[in-house]
Short mmCIF file of N, CA and C in Angstrom, two decimals:
data_model
loop_
_atom_site.label_atom_id
_atom_site.label_comp_id
_atom_site.label_asym_id
_atom_site.label_seq_id
_atom_site.Cartn_x
_atom_site.Cartn_y
_atom_site.Cartn_z
N MET A 224 16.37 26.17 -22.66
CA MET A 224 17.00 25.75 -21.70
C MET A 224 18.21 24.86 -22.38
N PRO A 225 19.01 24.35 -21.59
CA PRO A 225 20.19 23.48 -22.24
C PRO A 225 19.64 22.21 -22.44
N GLY A 226 20.03 21.40 -23.42
CA GLY A 226 19.53 20.24 -23.51
C GLY A 226 18.11 19.84 -24.15
N ARG A 227 17.47 20.89 -23.95
CA ARG A 227 16.37 21.21 -24.74
C ARG A 227 15.79 21.31 -26.35
N ALA A 228 14.88 20.93 -26.84
CA ALA A 228 14.60 21.18 -28.23
C ALA A 228 13.11 22.02 -28.14
N GLN A 229 13.08 22.99 -28.97
CA GLN A 229 11.92 23.79 -28.79
C GLN A 229 11.62 24.14 -30.26
N ARG A 230 10.43 24.22 -30.77
CA ARG A 230 9.81 24.36 -32.23
C ARG A 230 9.46 25.55 -32.11
N VAL A 231 9.92 26.77 -33.05
CA VAL A 231 9.11 28.00 -33.37
C VAL A 231 8.87 28.38 -34.79
N ARG A 232 7.58 28.90 -35.01
CA ARG A 232 7.28 29.08 -36.30
C ARG A 232 7.46 30.24 -36.78
N PHE A 233 7.88 31.03 -37.30
CA PHE A 233 7.95 32.70 -38.12
C PHE A 233 7.22 32.40 -39.27
N VAL A 234 6.19 33.41 -39.01
CA VAL A 234 5.39 33.77 -40.30
C VAL A 234 5.68 34.99 -41.08
N VAL A 235 6.14 35.10 -42.22
CA VAL A 235 6.93 36.10 -43.15
C VAL A 235 5.96 36.58 -44.25
N PRO A 236 5.71 37.89 -44.25
CA PRO A 236 5.33 37.82 -45.67
C PRO A 236 6.05 37.67 -46.83
N ASP A 237 5.25 37.30 -48.11
CA ASP A 237 6.27 37.05 -48.83
C ASP A 237 7.10 37.75 -49.72
N GLY A 238 8.30 37.88 -49.82
CA GLY A 238 9.33 38.84 -49.81
C GLY A 238 9.91 38.37 -51.34
N GLY A 239 8.79 37.99 -52.28
CA GLY A 239 9.57 37.23 -53.53
C GLY A 239 9.86 36.09 -53.25
N LEU A 240 9.60 35.29 -52.29
CA LEU A 240 9.74 33.74 -52.15
C LEU A 240 9.07 33.19 -53.01
N GLY A 241 9.31 31.98 -53.58
CA GLY A 241 8.22 31.11 -54.22
C GLY A 241 7.12 30.61 -53.18
N THR A 242 6.26 30.05 -53.62
CA THR A 242 5.18 29.51 -52.61
C THR A 242 5.76 28.31 -52.19
N GLY A 243 5.67 27.82 -51.43
CA GLY A 243 6.12 26.81 -50.41
C GLY A 243 6.44 26.87 -48.84
N GLU A 244 6.62 25.94 -48.38
CA GLU A 244 7.32 26.32 -46.70
C GLU A 244 8.61 25.87 -46.51
N TYR A 245 9.02 26.97 -45.79
CA TYR A 245 10.35 27.26 -45.57
C TYR A 245 10.59 26.58 -44.04
N TRP A 246 11.46 26.19 -43.77
CA TRP A 246 11.59 25.85 -42.30
C TRP A 246 13.14 25.38 -42.43
N ALA A 247 13.45 25.63 -41.10
CA ALA A 247 15.16 25.53 -40.58
C ALA A 247 15.21 24.86 -39.04
N ARG A 248 16.24 24.39 -38.90
CA ARG A 248 16.94 23.80 -37.51
C ARG A 248 17.98 24.71 -37.14
N LEU A 249 17.81 25.37 -35.96
CA LEU A 249 18.49 26.23 -35.43
C LEU A 249 19.14 25.49 -34.56
N THR A 250 20.80 25.79 -34.32
CA THR A 250 21.44 24.91 -33.36
C THR A 250 22.13 26.05 -32.63
N ILE A 251 22.12 26.26 -31.50
CA ILE A 251 22.87 27.44 -30.80
C ILE A 251 23.63 26.61 -29.66
N ALA A 252 25.01 26.84 -29.93
CA ALA A 252 25.71 26.44 -28.75
C ALA A 252 26.79 27.33 -28.49
N PRO A 253 27.07 27.31 -27.34
CA PRO A 253 28.03 28.43 -26.52
C PRO A 253 29.59 28.19 -27.03
N ASP A 254 30.31 28.58 -26.90
CA ASP A 254 31.84 28.38 -27.46
C ASP A 254 32.36 27.88 -26.13
N GLU A 255 33.51 26.83 -26.67
CA GLU A 255 33.88 25.95 -25.40
C GLU A 255 34.91 26.93 -24.62
N GLY A 256 35.20 26.67 -23.15
CA GLY A 256 35.93 27.31 -22.43
C GLY A 256 35.39 28.30 -21.57
N PRO A 257 35.98 28.42 -20.55
CA PRO A 257 35.20 29.31 -19.29
C PRO A 257 35.44 30.75 -19.84
N ARG A 258 34.64 31.56 -19.53
CA ARG A 258 34.62 33.21 -19.88
C ARG A 258 34.66 33.89 -18.60
N PRO A 259 35.63 35.13 -18.32
CA PRO A 259 35.98 35.74 -17.37
C PRO A 259 34.76 36.46 -16.88
N LEU A 260 34.34 36.51 -15.48
CA LEU A 260 33.49 37.58 -15.07
C LEU A 260 34.26 38.56 -14.53
N GLN A 261 33.74 40.13 -15.12
CA GLN A 261 34.50 41.08 -14.83
C GLN A 261 33.34 41.84 -14.24
N GLY A 262 33.87 42.69 -13.06
CA GLY A 262 32.63 43.47 -12.50
C GLY A 262 33.18 44.40 -11.16
N THR A 263 32.49 45.25 -10.90
CA THR A 263 32.92 46.19 -9.82
C THR A 263 31.87 46.10 -8.85
N LEU A 264 31.79 46.31 -7.46
CA LEU A 264 31.03 46.21 -6.53
C LEU A 264 31.17 47.61 -5.79
N ASP A 265 30.15 48.07 -5.71
CA ASP A 265 29.92 49.49 -5.07
C ASP A 265 28.66 49.39 -4.10
N VAL A 266 29.00 49.77 -3.02
CA VAL A 266 27.57 50.14 -2.07
C VAL A 266 26.46 50.59 -2.65
N VAL A 267 26.48 51.22 -3.59
CA VAL A 267 25.26 51.76 -4.36
C VAL A 267 24.77 51.25 -5.31
N ALA A 268 25.74 50.66 -6.09
CA ALA A 268 25.26 49.79 -7.14
C ALA A 268 26.41 48.78 -7.52
N SER A 269 25.85 48.05 -8.10
CA SER A 269 26.83 46.67 -8.40
C SER A 269 26.66 46.56 -9.90
N ARG A 270 27.61 46.09 -10.71
CA ARG A 270 27.49 45.74 -12.34
C ARG A 270 28.37 44.66 -12.68
N ALA A 271 28.00 43.48 -13.36
CA ALA A 271 29.17 42.78 -13.95
C ALA A 271 28.85 42.73 -15.28
N VAL A 272 29.98 42.14 -16.04
CA VAL A 272 29.98 42.02 -17.55
C VAL A 272 30.50 40.60 -17.87
N MET A 273 29.98 40.20 -18.69
CA MET A 273 30.23 38.43 -18.99
C MET A 273 30.32 38.41 -20.63
N ASP A 274 31.80 38.27 -21.00
CA ASP A 274 31.91 37.93 -22.38
C ASP A 274 31.34 36.92 -22.79
N SER A 275 30.45 36.52 -23.74
CA SER A 275 30.10 35.16 -24.38
C SER A 275 30.10 35.30 -25.90
N ARG A 276 29.73 34.30 -26.21
CA ARG A 276 29.95 34.19 -27.84
C ARG A 276 28.83 32.96 -27.91
N VAL A 277 28.08 33.07 -28.98
CA VAL A 277 27.19 32.02 -29.48
C VAL A 277 27.44 31.69 -31.03
N ARG A 278 27.46 30.48 -30.91
CA ARG A 278 27.47 30.02 -32.87
C ARG A 278 26.62 29.60 -32.89
N ILE A 279 25.94 29.80 -34.19
CA ILE A 279 24.42 29.51 -34.60
C ILE A 279 24.77 28.55 -36.13
N VAL A 280 24.04 27.70 -36.07
CA VAL A 280 23.99 26.66 -37.53
C VAL A 280 22.90 26.53 -37.96
N LEU A 281 22.68 26.91 -39.12
CA LEU A 281 20.86 27.74 -39.71
C LEU A 281 21.08 26.93 -41.02
N PRO A 282 20.63 25.59 -41.23
CA PRO A 282 20.40 25.66 -42.42
C PRO A 282 18.79 25.47 -42.77
N VAL A 283 18.49 25.88 -44.03
CA VAL A 283 17.38 26.30 -44.07
C VAL A 283 16.96 25.05 -45.46
N LEU A 284 15.65 24.97 -45.21
CA LEU A 284 14.91 23.38 -45.75
C LEU A 284 14.03 24.01 -46.70
N VAL A 285 13.18 23.68 -47.95
CA VAL A 285 12.12 24.11 -48.56
C VAL A 285 11.59 23.24 -49.17
N ARG A 286 10.09 23.14 -49.19
CA ARG A 286 9.34 22.33 -49.67
C ARG A 286 8.58 23.04 -50.74
N SER A 287 8.48 22.89 -52.02
CA SER A 287 8.19 23.80 -53.06
C SER A 287 6.64 23.50 -53.39
N GLY A 288 6.13 24.55 -53.66
CA GLY A 288 4.62 24.39 -54.18
C GLY A 288 3.79 24.71 -53.05
N GLN A 289 2.59 24.44 -53.27
CA GLN A 289 1.27 24.64 -52.20
C GLN A 289 1.82 23.92 -51.48
N PRO A 290 1.79 24.68 -49.97
CA PRO A 290 1.91 23.83 -48.94
C PRO A 290 0.50 22.87 -48.23
N ARG A 291 0.71 21.75 -48.16
CA ARG A 291 -0.92 21.12 -47.67
C ARG A 291 -0.04 20.01 -46.76
N PRO A 292 -0.68 19.85 -45.85
CA PRO A 292 -0.29 18.76 -44.67
C PRO A 292 -1.59 17.62 -44.82
N ALA A 293 -0.86 16.59 -44.44
CA ALA A 293 -2.00 15.56 -44.88
C ALA A 293 -1.21 14.29 -43.94
N PRO A 294 -1.76 14.63 -42.38
CA PRO A 294 -1.50 13.69 -41.28
C PRO A 294 -2.05 12.68 -41.37
N ARG A 295 -1.78 11.17 -40.98
CA ARG A 295 -2.44 10.04 -41.09
C ARG A 295 -2.17 9.48 -39.45
N LEU A 296 -3.13 8.51 -39.11
CA LEU A 296 -3.09 7.73 -37.72
C LEU A 296 -2.39 6.60 -38.25
N ASP A 297 -1.55 5.91 -38.13
CA ASP A 297 -0.88 4.65 -38.64
C ASP A 297 -1.26 3.85 -37.53
N SER A 298 -1.17 3.84 -36.10
CA SER A 298 -1.60 2.75 -35.21
C SER A 298 -1.77 3.71 -33.91
N LEU A 299 -2.23 2.94 -32.53
CA LEU A 299 -2.44 3.36 -31.42
C LEU A 299 -2.21 2.44 -30.47
N VAL A 300 -1.32 2.61 -29.68
CA VAL A 300 -1.07 1.79 -28.47
C VAL A 300 -1.44 2.24 -27.02
N ALA A 301 -2.44 1.56 -26.31
CA ALA A 301 -2.18 2.04 -25.24
C ALA A 301 -2.16 0.86 -24.07
N TRP A 302 -1.38 1.03 -23.02
CA TRP A 302 -1.04 0.19 -21.87
C TRP A 302 -1.20 0.66 -20.53
N ALA A 303 -1.35 0.13 -19.53
CA ALA A 303 -1.08 0.52 -17.93
C ALA A 303 -0.43 -0.10 -17.41
N SER A 304 0.32 0.67 -16.58
CA SER A 304 1.39 -0.05 -15.57
C SER A 304 1.56 0.99 -14.73
N GLY A 305 2.35 0.42 -13.32
CA GLY A 305 2.24 1.49 -12.45
C GLY A 305 1.34 2.36 -11.77
N GLY A 306 0.03 2.18 -12.00
CA GLY A 306 -1.49 3.35 -11.73
C GLY A 306 -1.10 4.33 -12.76
N ARG A 307 -1.03 4.16 -13.95
CA ARG A 307 -1.07 5.20 -14.98
C ARG A 307 -1.23 4.28 -16.32
N VAL A 308 -1.81 5.08 -17.09
CA VAL A 308 -2.49 4.44 -18.24
C VAL A 308 -1.90 5.51 -19.37
N ARG A 309 -1.10 4.73 -20.21
CA ARG A 309 -0.32 5.39 -21.26
C ARG A 309 -0.75 5.17 -22.46
N VAL A 310 -1.00 6.33 -23.39
CA VAL A 310 -1.60 6.14 -24.85
C VAL A 310 -0.29 6.62 -25.86
N ARG A 311 -0.08 6.02 -26.80
CA ARG A 311 0.93 6.23 -28.05
C ARG A 311 0.29 6.43 -29.20
N PRO A 312 0.18 7.29 -29.89
CA PRO A 312 -0.51 7.21 -31.32
C PRO A 312 0.76 7.50 -32.14
N TRP A 313 0.78 6.83 -33.13
CA TRP A 313 2.00 6.93 -34.14
C TRP A 313 1.42 7.46 -35.67
N LEU A 314 1.79 8.71 -35.39
CA LEU A 314 1.49 9.80 -36.63
C LEU A 314 2.42 9.83 -37.68
N SER A 315 1.64 9.86 -38.98
CA SER A 315 2.75 10.23 -39.97
C SER A 315 2.12 11.43 -41.06
N ASN A 316 3.02 11.96 -41.87
CA ASN A 316 2.69 13.22 -42.45
C ASN A 316 2.70 12.72 -44.13
N GLU A 317 2.24 12.90 -44.81
CA GLU A 317 2.38 12.35 -46.43
C GLU A 317 2.25 13.49 -47.21
N GLY A 318 1.94 15.06 -46.44
CA GLY A 318 1.71 16.22 -47.31
C GLY A 318 3.06 17.11 -47.69
N SER A 319 3.07 18.14 -48.09
CA SER A 319 4.06 18.90 -48.56
C SER A 319 4.23 20.10 -47.50
N ALA A 320 3.48 19.80 -46.37
CA ALA A 320 3.69 21.07 -45.27
C ALA A 320 3.56 20.47 -43.88
N ALA A 321 4.11 20.69 -42.83
CA ALA A 321 3.95 20.48 -41.37
C ALA A 321 2.55 20.33 -41.15
N ALA A 322 1.97 19.56 -40.36
CA ALA A 322 0.79 19.18 -39.77
C ALA A 322 0.61 20.02 -38.53
N LEU A 323 0.26 20.96 -38.14
CA LEU A 323 0.31 21.59 -37.03
C LEU A 323 -1.26 21.83 -36.04
N GLY A 324 -1.38 20.60 -35.36
CA GLY A 324 -2.62 20.58 -34.52
C GLY A 324 -2.73 20.24 -33.15
N ARG A 325 -4.13 20.19 -32.84
CA ARG A 325 -4.39 19.81 -31.46
C ARG A 325 -4.61 18.06 -31.37
N ALA A 326 -3.90 17.38 -30.50
CA ALA A 326 -4.12 15.99 -30.46
C ALA A 326 -4.86 15.80 -28.96
N ALA A 327 -5.80 14.90 -28.90
CA ALA A 327 -6.35 14.92 -27.73
C ALA A 327 -6.81 13.33 -27.65
N VAL A 328 -6.70 12.90 -26.37
CA VAL A 328 -6.79 11.62 -26.01
C VAL A 328 -7.62 11.51 -24.78
N THR A 329 -8.77 11.01 -25.03
CA THR A 329 -9.94 10.74 -23.99
C THR A 329 -9.93 9.12 -23.45
N LEU A 330 -9.96 9.18 -22.34
CA LEU A 330 -10.42 7.94 -21.61
C LEU A 330 -11.69 7.62 -21.12
N LEU A 331 -12.33 6.47 -22.07
CA LEU A 331 -13.69 6.66 -21.26
C LEU A 331 -13.70 4.99 -20.78
N ASP A 332 -15.15 5.14 -20.00
CA ASP A 332 -15.27 4.01 -18.99
C ASP A 332 -16.18 2.81 -19.85
N GLY A 333 -16.42 1.99 -19.13
CA GLY A 333 -17.06 0.59 -19.62
C GLY A 333 -18.29 0.99 -20.45
N SER A 334 -19.11 2.22 -19.93
CA SER A 334 -20.22 2.71 -20.93
C SER A 334 -20.29 3.85 -21.58
N ASN A 335 -18.88 3.95 -22.10
CA ASN A 335 -18.45 5.34 -22.95
C ASN A 335 -18.41 6.62 -22.49
N ARG A 336 -18.56 6.83 -21.30
CA ARG A 336 -18.14 8.17 -20.41
C ARG A 336 -16.75 8.62 -20.34
N ALA A 337 -16.66 9.83 -20.58
CA ALA A 337 -15.30 10.23 -20.73
C ALA A 337 -15.06 10.52 -19.43
N VAL A 338 -13.85 9.91 -18.68
CA VAL A 338 -13.49 10.01 -17.28
C VAL A 338 -11.89 11.00 -17.17
N ALA A 339 -11.47 11.18 -18.38
CA ALA A 339 -10.32 11.81 -18.54
C ALA A 339 -9.51 12.31 -19.87
N GLN A 340 -9.28 13.67 -19.64
CA GLN A 340 -9.11 13.78 -21.39
C GLN A 340 -7.22 14.72 -21.30
N VAL A 341 -6.72 14.40 -22.01
CA VAL A 341 -5.06 15.37 -22.10
C VAL A 341 -5.13 16.14 -23.37
N THR A 342 -5.07 16.99 -23.98
CA THR A 342 -5.00 17.60 -25.03
C THR A 342 -3.45 18.12 -24.90
N ARG A 343 -2.86 18.29 -26.35
CA ARG A 343 -1.50 18.67 -26.36
C ARG A 343 -1.65 19.07 -28.02
N GLN A 344 -0.62 20.43 -28.47
CA GLN A 344 -0.28 20.59 -29.50
C GLN A 344 0.66 19.88 -30.10
N VAL A 345 0.45 19.21 -31.15
CA VAL A 345 1.67 18.54 -31.84
C VAL A 345 1.86 18.98 -33.21
N ALA A 346 3.18 18.69 -33.46
CA ALA A 346 3.74 19.23 -34.95
C ALA A 346 4.11 17.77 -35.66
N VAL A 347 3.49 17.48 -36.48
CA VAL A 347 3.73 16.34 -37.46
C VAL A 347 4.52 17.00 -38.90
N TYR A 348 6.14 16.75 -38.74
CA TYR A 348 6.87 17.02 -40.02
C TYR A 348 6.46 15.78 -40.95
N GLU A 349 7.20 14.73 -40.24
CA GLU A 349 7.21 13.49 -41.20
C GLU A 349 6.48 12.30 -40.12
N ARG A 350 6.98 12.06 -39.25
CA ARG A 350 6.74 10.99 -38.13
C ARG A 350 6.53 11.79 -36.60
N GLN A 351 5.52 11.04 -35.74
CA GLN A 351 5.70 12.07 -34.44
C GLN A 351 4.68 10.87 -33.81
N SER A 352 5.07 10.51 -32.43
CA SER A 352 4.71 9.18 -31.58
C SER A 352 4.86 9.95 -30.28
N PRO A 353 4.05 10.88 -29.55
CA PRO A 353 3.87 11.38 -28.58
C PRO A 353 3.16 10.60 -27.37
N VAL A 354 3.62 10.54 -25.94
CA VAL A 354 2.95 9.57 -25.00
C VAL A 354 2.08 10.61 -24.35
N PHE A 355 0.96 10.12 -24.11
CA PHE A 355 -0.06 10.77 -23.38
C PHE A 355 -0.30 9.97 -22.15
N GLU A 356 -0.49 10.43 -20.90
CA GLU A 356 -0.61 9.93 -19.87
C GLU A 356 -1.45 10.23 -18.97
N PHE A 357 -2.07 9.21 -18.11
CA PHE A 357 -3.48 9.39 -17.04
C PHE A 357 -3.23 8.84 -15.80
N ASP A 358 -3.41 9.22 -14.96
CA ASP A 358 -3.70 8.71 -13.55
C ASP A 358 -4.87 7.62 -14.00
N LEU A 359 -4.45 6.13 -13.20
CA LEU A 359 -5.48 5.17 -13.45
C LEU A 359 -6.32 5.13 -12.17
N ASP A 360 -7.52 5.30 -12.56
CA ASP A 360 -8.92 5.25 -11.68
C ASP A 360 -9.01 3.91 -11.09
N GLU A 361 -8.85 3.75 -9.64
CA GLU A 361 -9.28 2.70 -9.29
C GLU A 361 -10.85 1.90 -9.70
N GLY A 362 -11.47 2.88 -9.81
CA GLY A 362 -12.98 2.17 -10.16
C GLY A 362 -13.05 1.94 -11.42
N LEU A 363 -12.18 2.24 -12.59
CA LEU A 363 -12.34 2.02 -13.60
C LEU A 363 -12.49 0.73 -14.02
N SER A 364 -13.29 0.27 -14.92
CA SER A 364 -13.61 -0.93 -15.15
C SER A 364 -12.56 -1.96 -16.32
N SER A 365 -12.89 -2.96 -16.76
CA SER A 365 -12.00 -3.59 -17.72
C SER A 365 -12.37 -3.20 -18.94
N GLY A 366 -13.59 -2.63 -19.51
CA GLY A 366 -14.14 -2.61 -20.62
C GLY A 366 -13.66 -1.06 -20.86
N ALA A 367 -12.81 -0.31 -20.15
CA ALA A 367 -12.38 1.30 -20.38
C ALA A 367 -11.58 0.83 -21.88
N ARG A 368 -11.73 2.17 -22.30
CA ARG A 368 -11.20 2.19 -23.98
C ARG A 368 -10.58 3.49 -23.96
N VAL A 369 -9.96 3.82 -24.92
CA VAL A 369 -9.24 5.27 -25.16
C VAL A 369 -9.97 5.83 -26.54
N ARG A 370 -10.17 7.33 -26.85
CA ARG A 370 -10.44 7.81 -28.11
C ARG A 370 -9.29 8.85 -28.47
N PHE A 371 -9.00 8.62 -29.71
CA PHE A 371 -7.70 9.69 -30.07
C PHE A 371 -8.59 10.54 -31.10
N THR A 372 -8.11 12.06 -31.00
CA THR A 372 -8.47 12.93 -32.22
C THR A 372 -7.23 13.80 -32.48
N PHE A 373 -7.33 14.29 -33.74
CA PHE A 373 -5.91 15.37 -34.17
C PHE A 373 -6.54 16.26 -35.12
N ASP A 374 -6.67 17.45 -34.79
CA ASP A 374 -7.50 18.22 -35.86
C ASP A 374 -6.44 19.64 -35.91
N ASP A 375 -7.05 20.56 -36.97
CA ASP A 375 -6.04 21.64 -37.11
C ASP A 375 -6.49 22.62 -36.30
N GLU A 376 -7.30 22.60 -35.09
CA GLU A 376 -7.78 23.63 -34.06
C GLU A 376 -6.37 24.18 -33.31
N ARG A 377 -5.85 25.25 -33.65
CA ARG A 377 -4.32 25.67 -33.09
C ARG A 377 -5.15 27.20 -33.25
N ARG A 378 -5.67 27.47 -31.95
CA ARG A 378 -5.63 29.13 -31.38
C ARG A 378 -4.60 29.63 -31.43
N ASP A 379 -3.22 29.31 -31.38
CA ASP A 379 -1.96 30.05 -30.95
C ASP A 379 -1.80 30.48 -32.53
N LEU A 380 -2.13 30.29 -33.81
CA LEU A 380 -1.96 30.28 -34.92
C LEU A 380 -2.93 31.40 -35.80
N PRO A 381 -2.77 32.32 -36.45
CA PRO A 381 -3.39 32.99 -36.92
C PRO A 381 -4.11 32.51 -38.22
N ASP A 382 -5.45 32.34 -38.32
CA ASP A 382 -6.51 31.85 -39.66
C ASP A 382 -5.50 32.11 -40.66
N GLU A 383 -4.83 32.95 -40.86
CA GLU A 383 -4.58 33.48 -42.27
C GLU A 383 -3.21 32.60 -42.54
N VAL A 384 -2.52 31.99 -41.18
CA VAL A 384 -1.11 31.05 -41.83
C VAL A 384 -1.77 29.50 -41.70
N ARG A 385 -2.71 29.25 -40.62
CA ARG A 385 -3.02 27.88 -40.26
C ARG A 385 -3.49 27.07 -41.52
N LEU A 386 -2.67 26.11 -41.53
CA LEU A 386 -2.88 25.20 -42.94
C LEU A 386 -3.81 24.17 -42.31
N GLY A 387 -4.76 24.06 -42.90
CA GLY A 387 -6.06 23.05 -42.47
C GLY A 387 -6.00 21.88 -43.10
N PHE A 388 -6.39 20.75 -42.32
CA PHE A 388 -6.42 19.27 -42.76
C PHE A 388 -7.68 18.57 -42.18
N PRO A 389 -8.16 17.44 -42.80
CA PRO A 389 -9.14 16.61 -42.35
C PRO A 389 -8.92 16.02 -40.81
N SER A 390 -9.99 16.18 -39.92
CA SER A 390 -9.34 15.60 -38.50
C SER A 390 -9.62 13.98 -38.49
N ILE A 391 -8.50 13.67 -37.91
CA ILE A 391 -8.38 12.22 -37.58
C ILE A 391 -9.10 11.77 -36.21
N GLU A 392 -9.82 10.56 -36.28
CA GLU A 392 -10.30 10.10 -35.22
C GLU A 392 -10.31 8.85 -35.12
#
């Protein structure tokens, strides 16, 4: 989608490359200027051809050695406004590989009972501070609190490429 960023992880068998984590930032931008639309209109079928070009900028970065993620929770901030509870964990990674994990924020009532939970896949390369949001339950007491966990449970990654790390709670 235009104006959006997306992270994609490619798993490539060792092709003579040294041990390490290889990653890149891929920028795709269309050439400037309008492109003419050419086509024919037929009662039976229609066809249109559009000439387009894409410019790709691809720097490749390498982290040498055995890849090892080491995520850490630096701080956690929670606040309520406008009928919503927002939670922002500040995560950092001191390892030699990205920490690809599952982050979960659980909203607990005054008796430590879970009343809501938001789970999301998070990639921590160096620093990451995602915001998790909940609708504020009117019956929630002032003794409510939040619990944050970050672990390496990623079912979208095959076990042989998943880089484990100790859970953060």
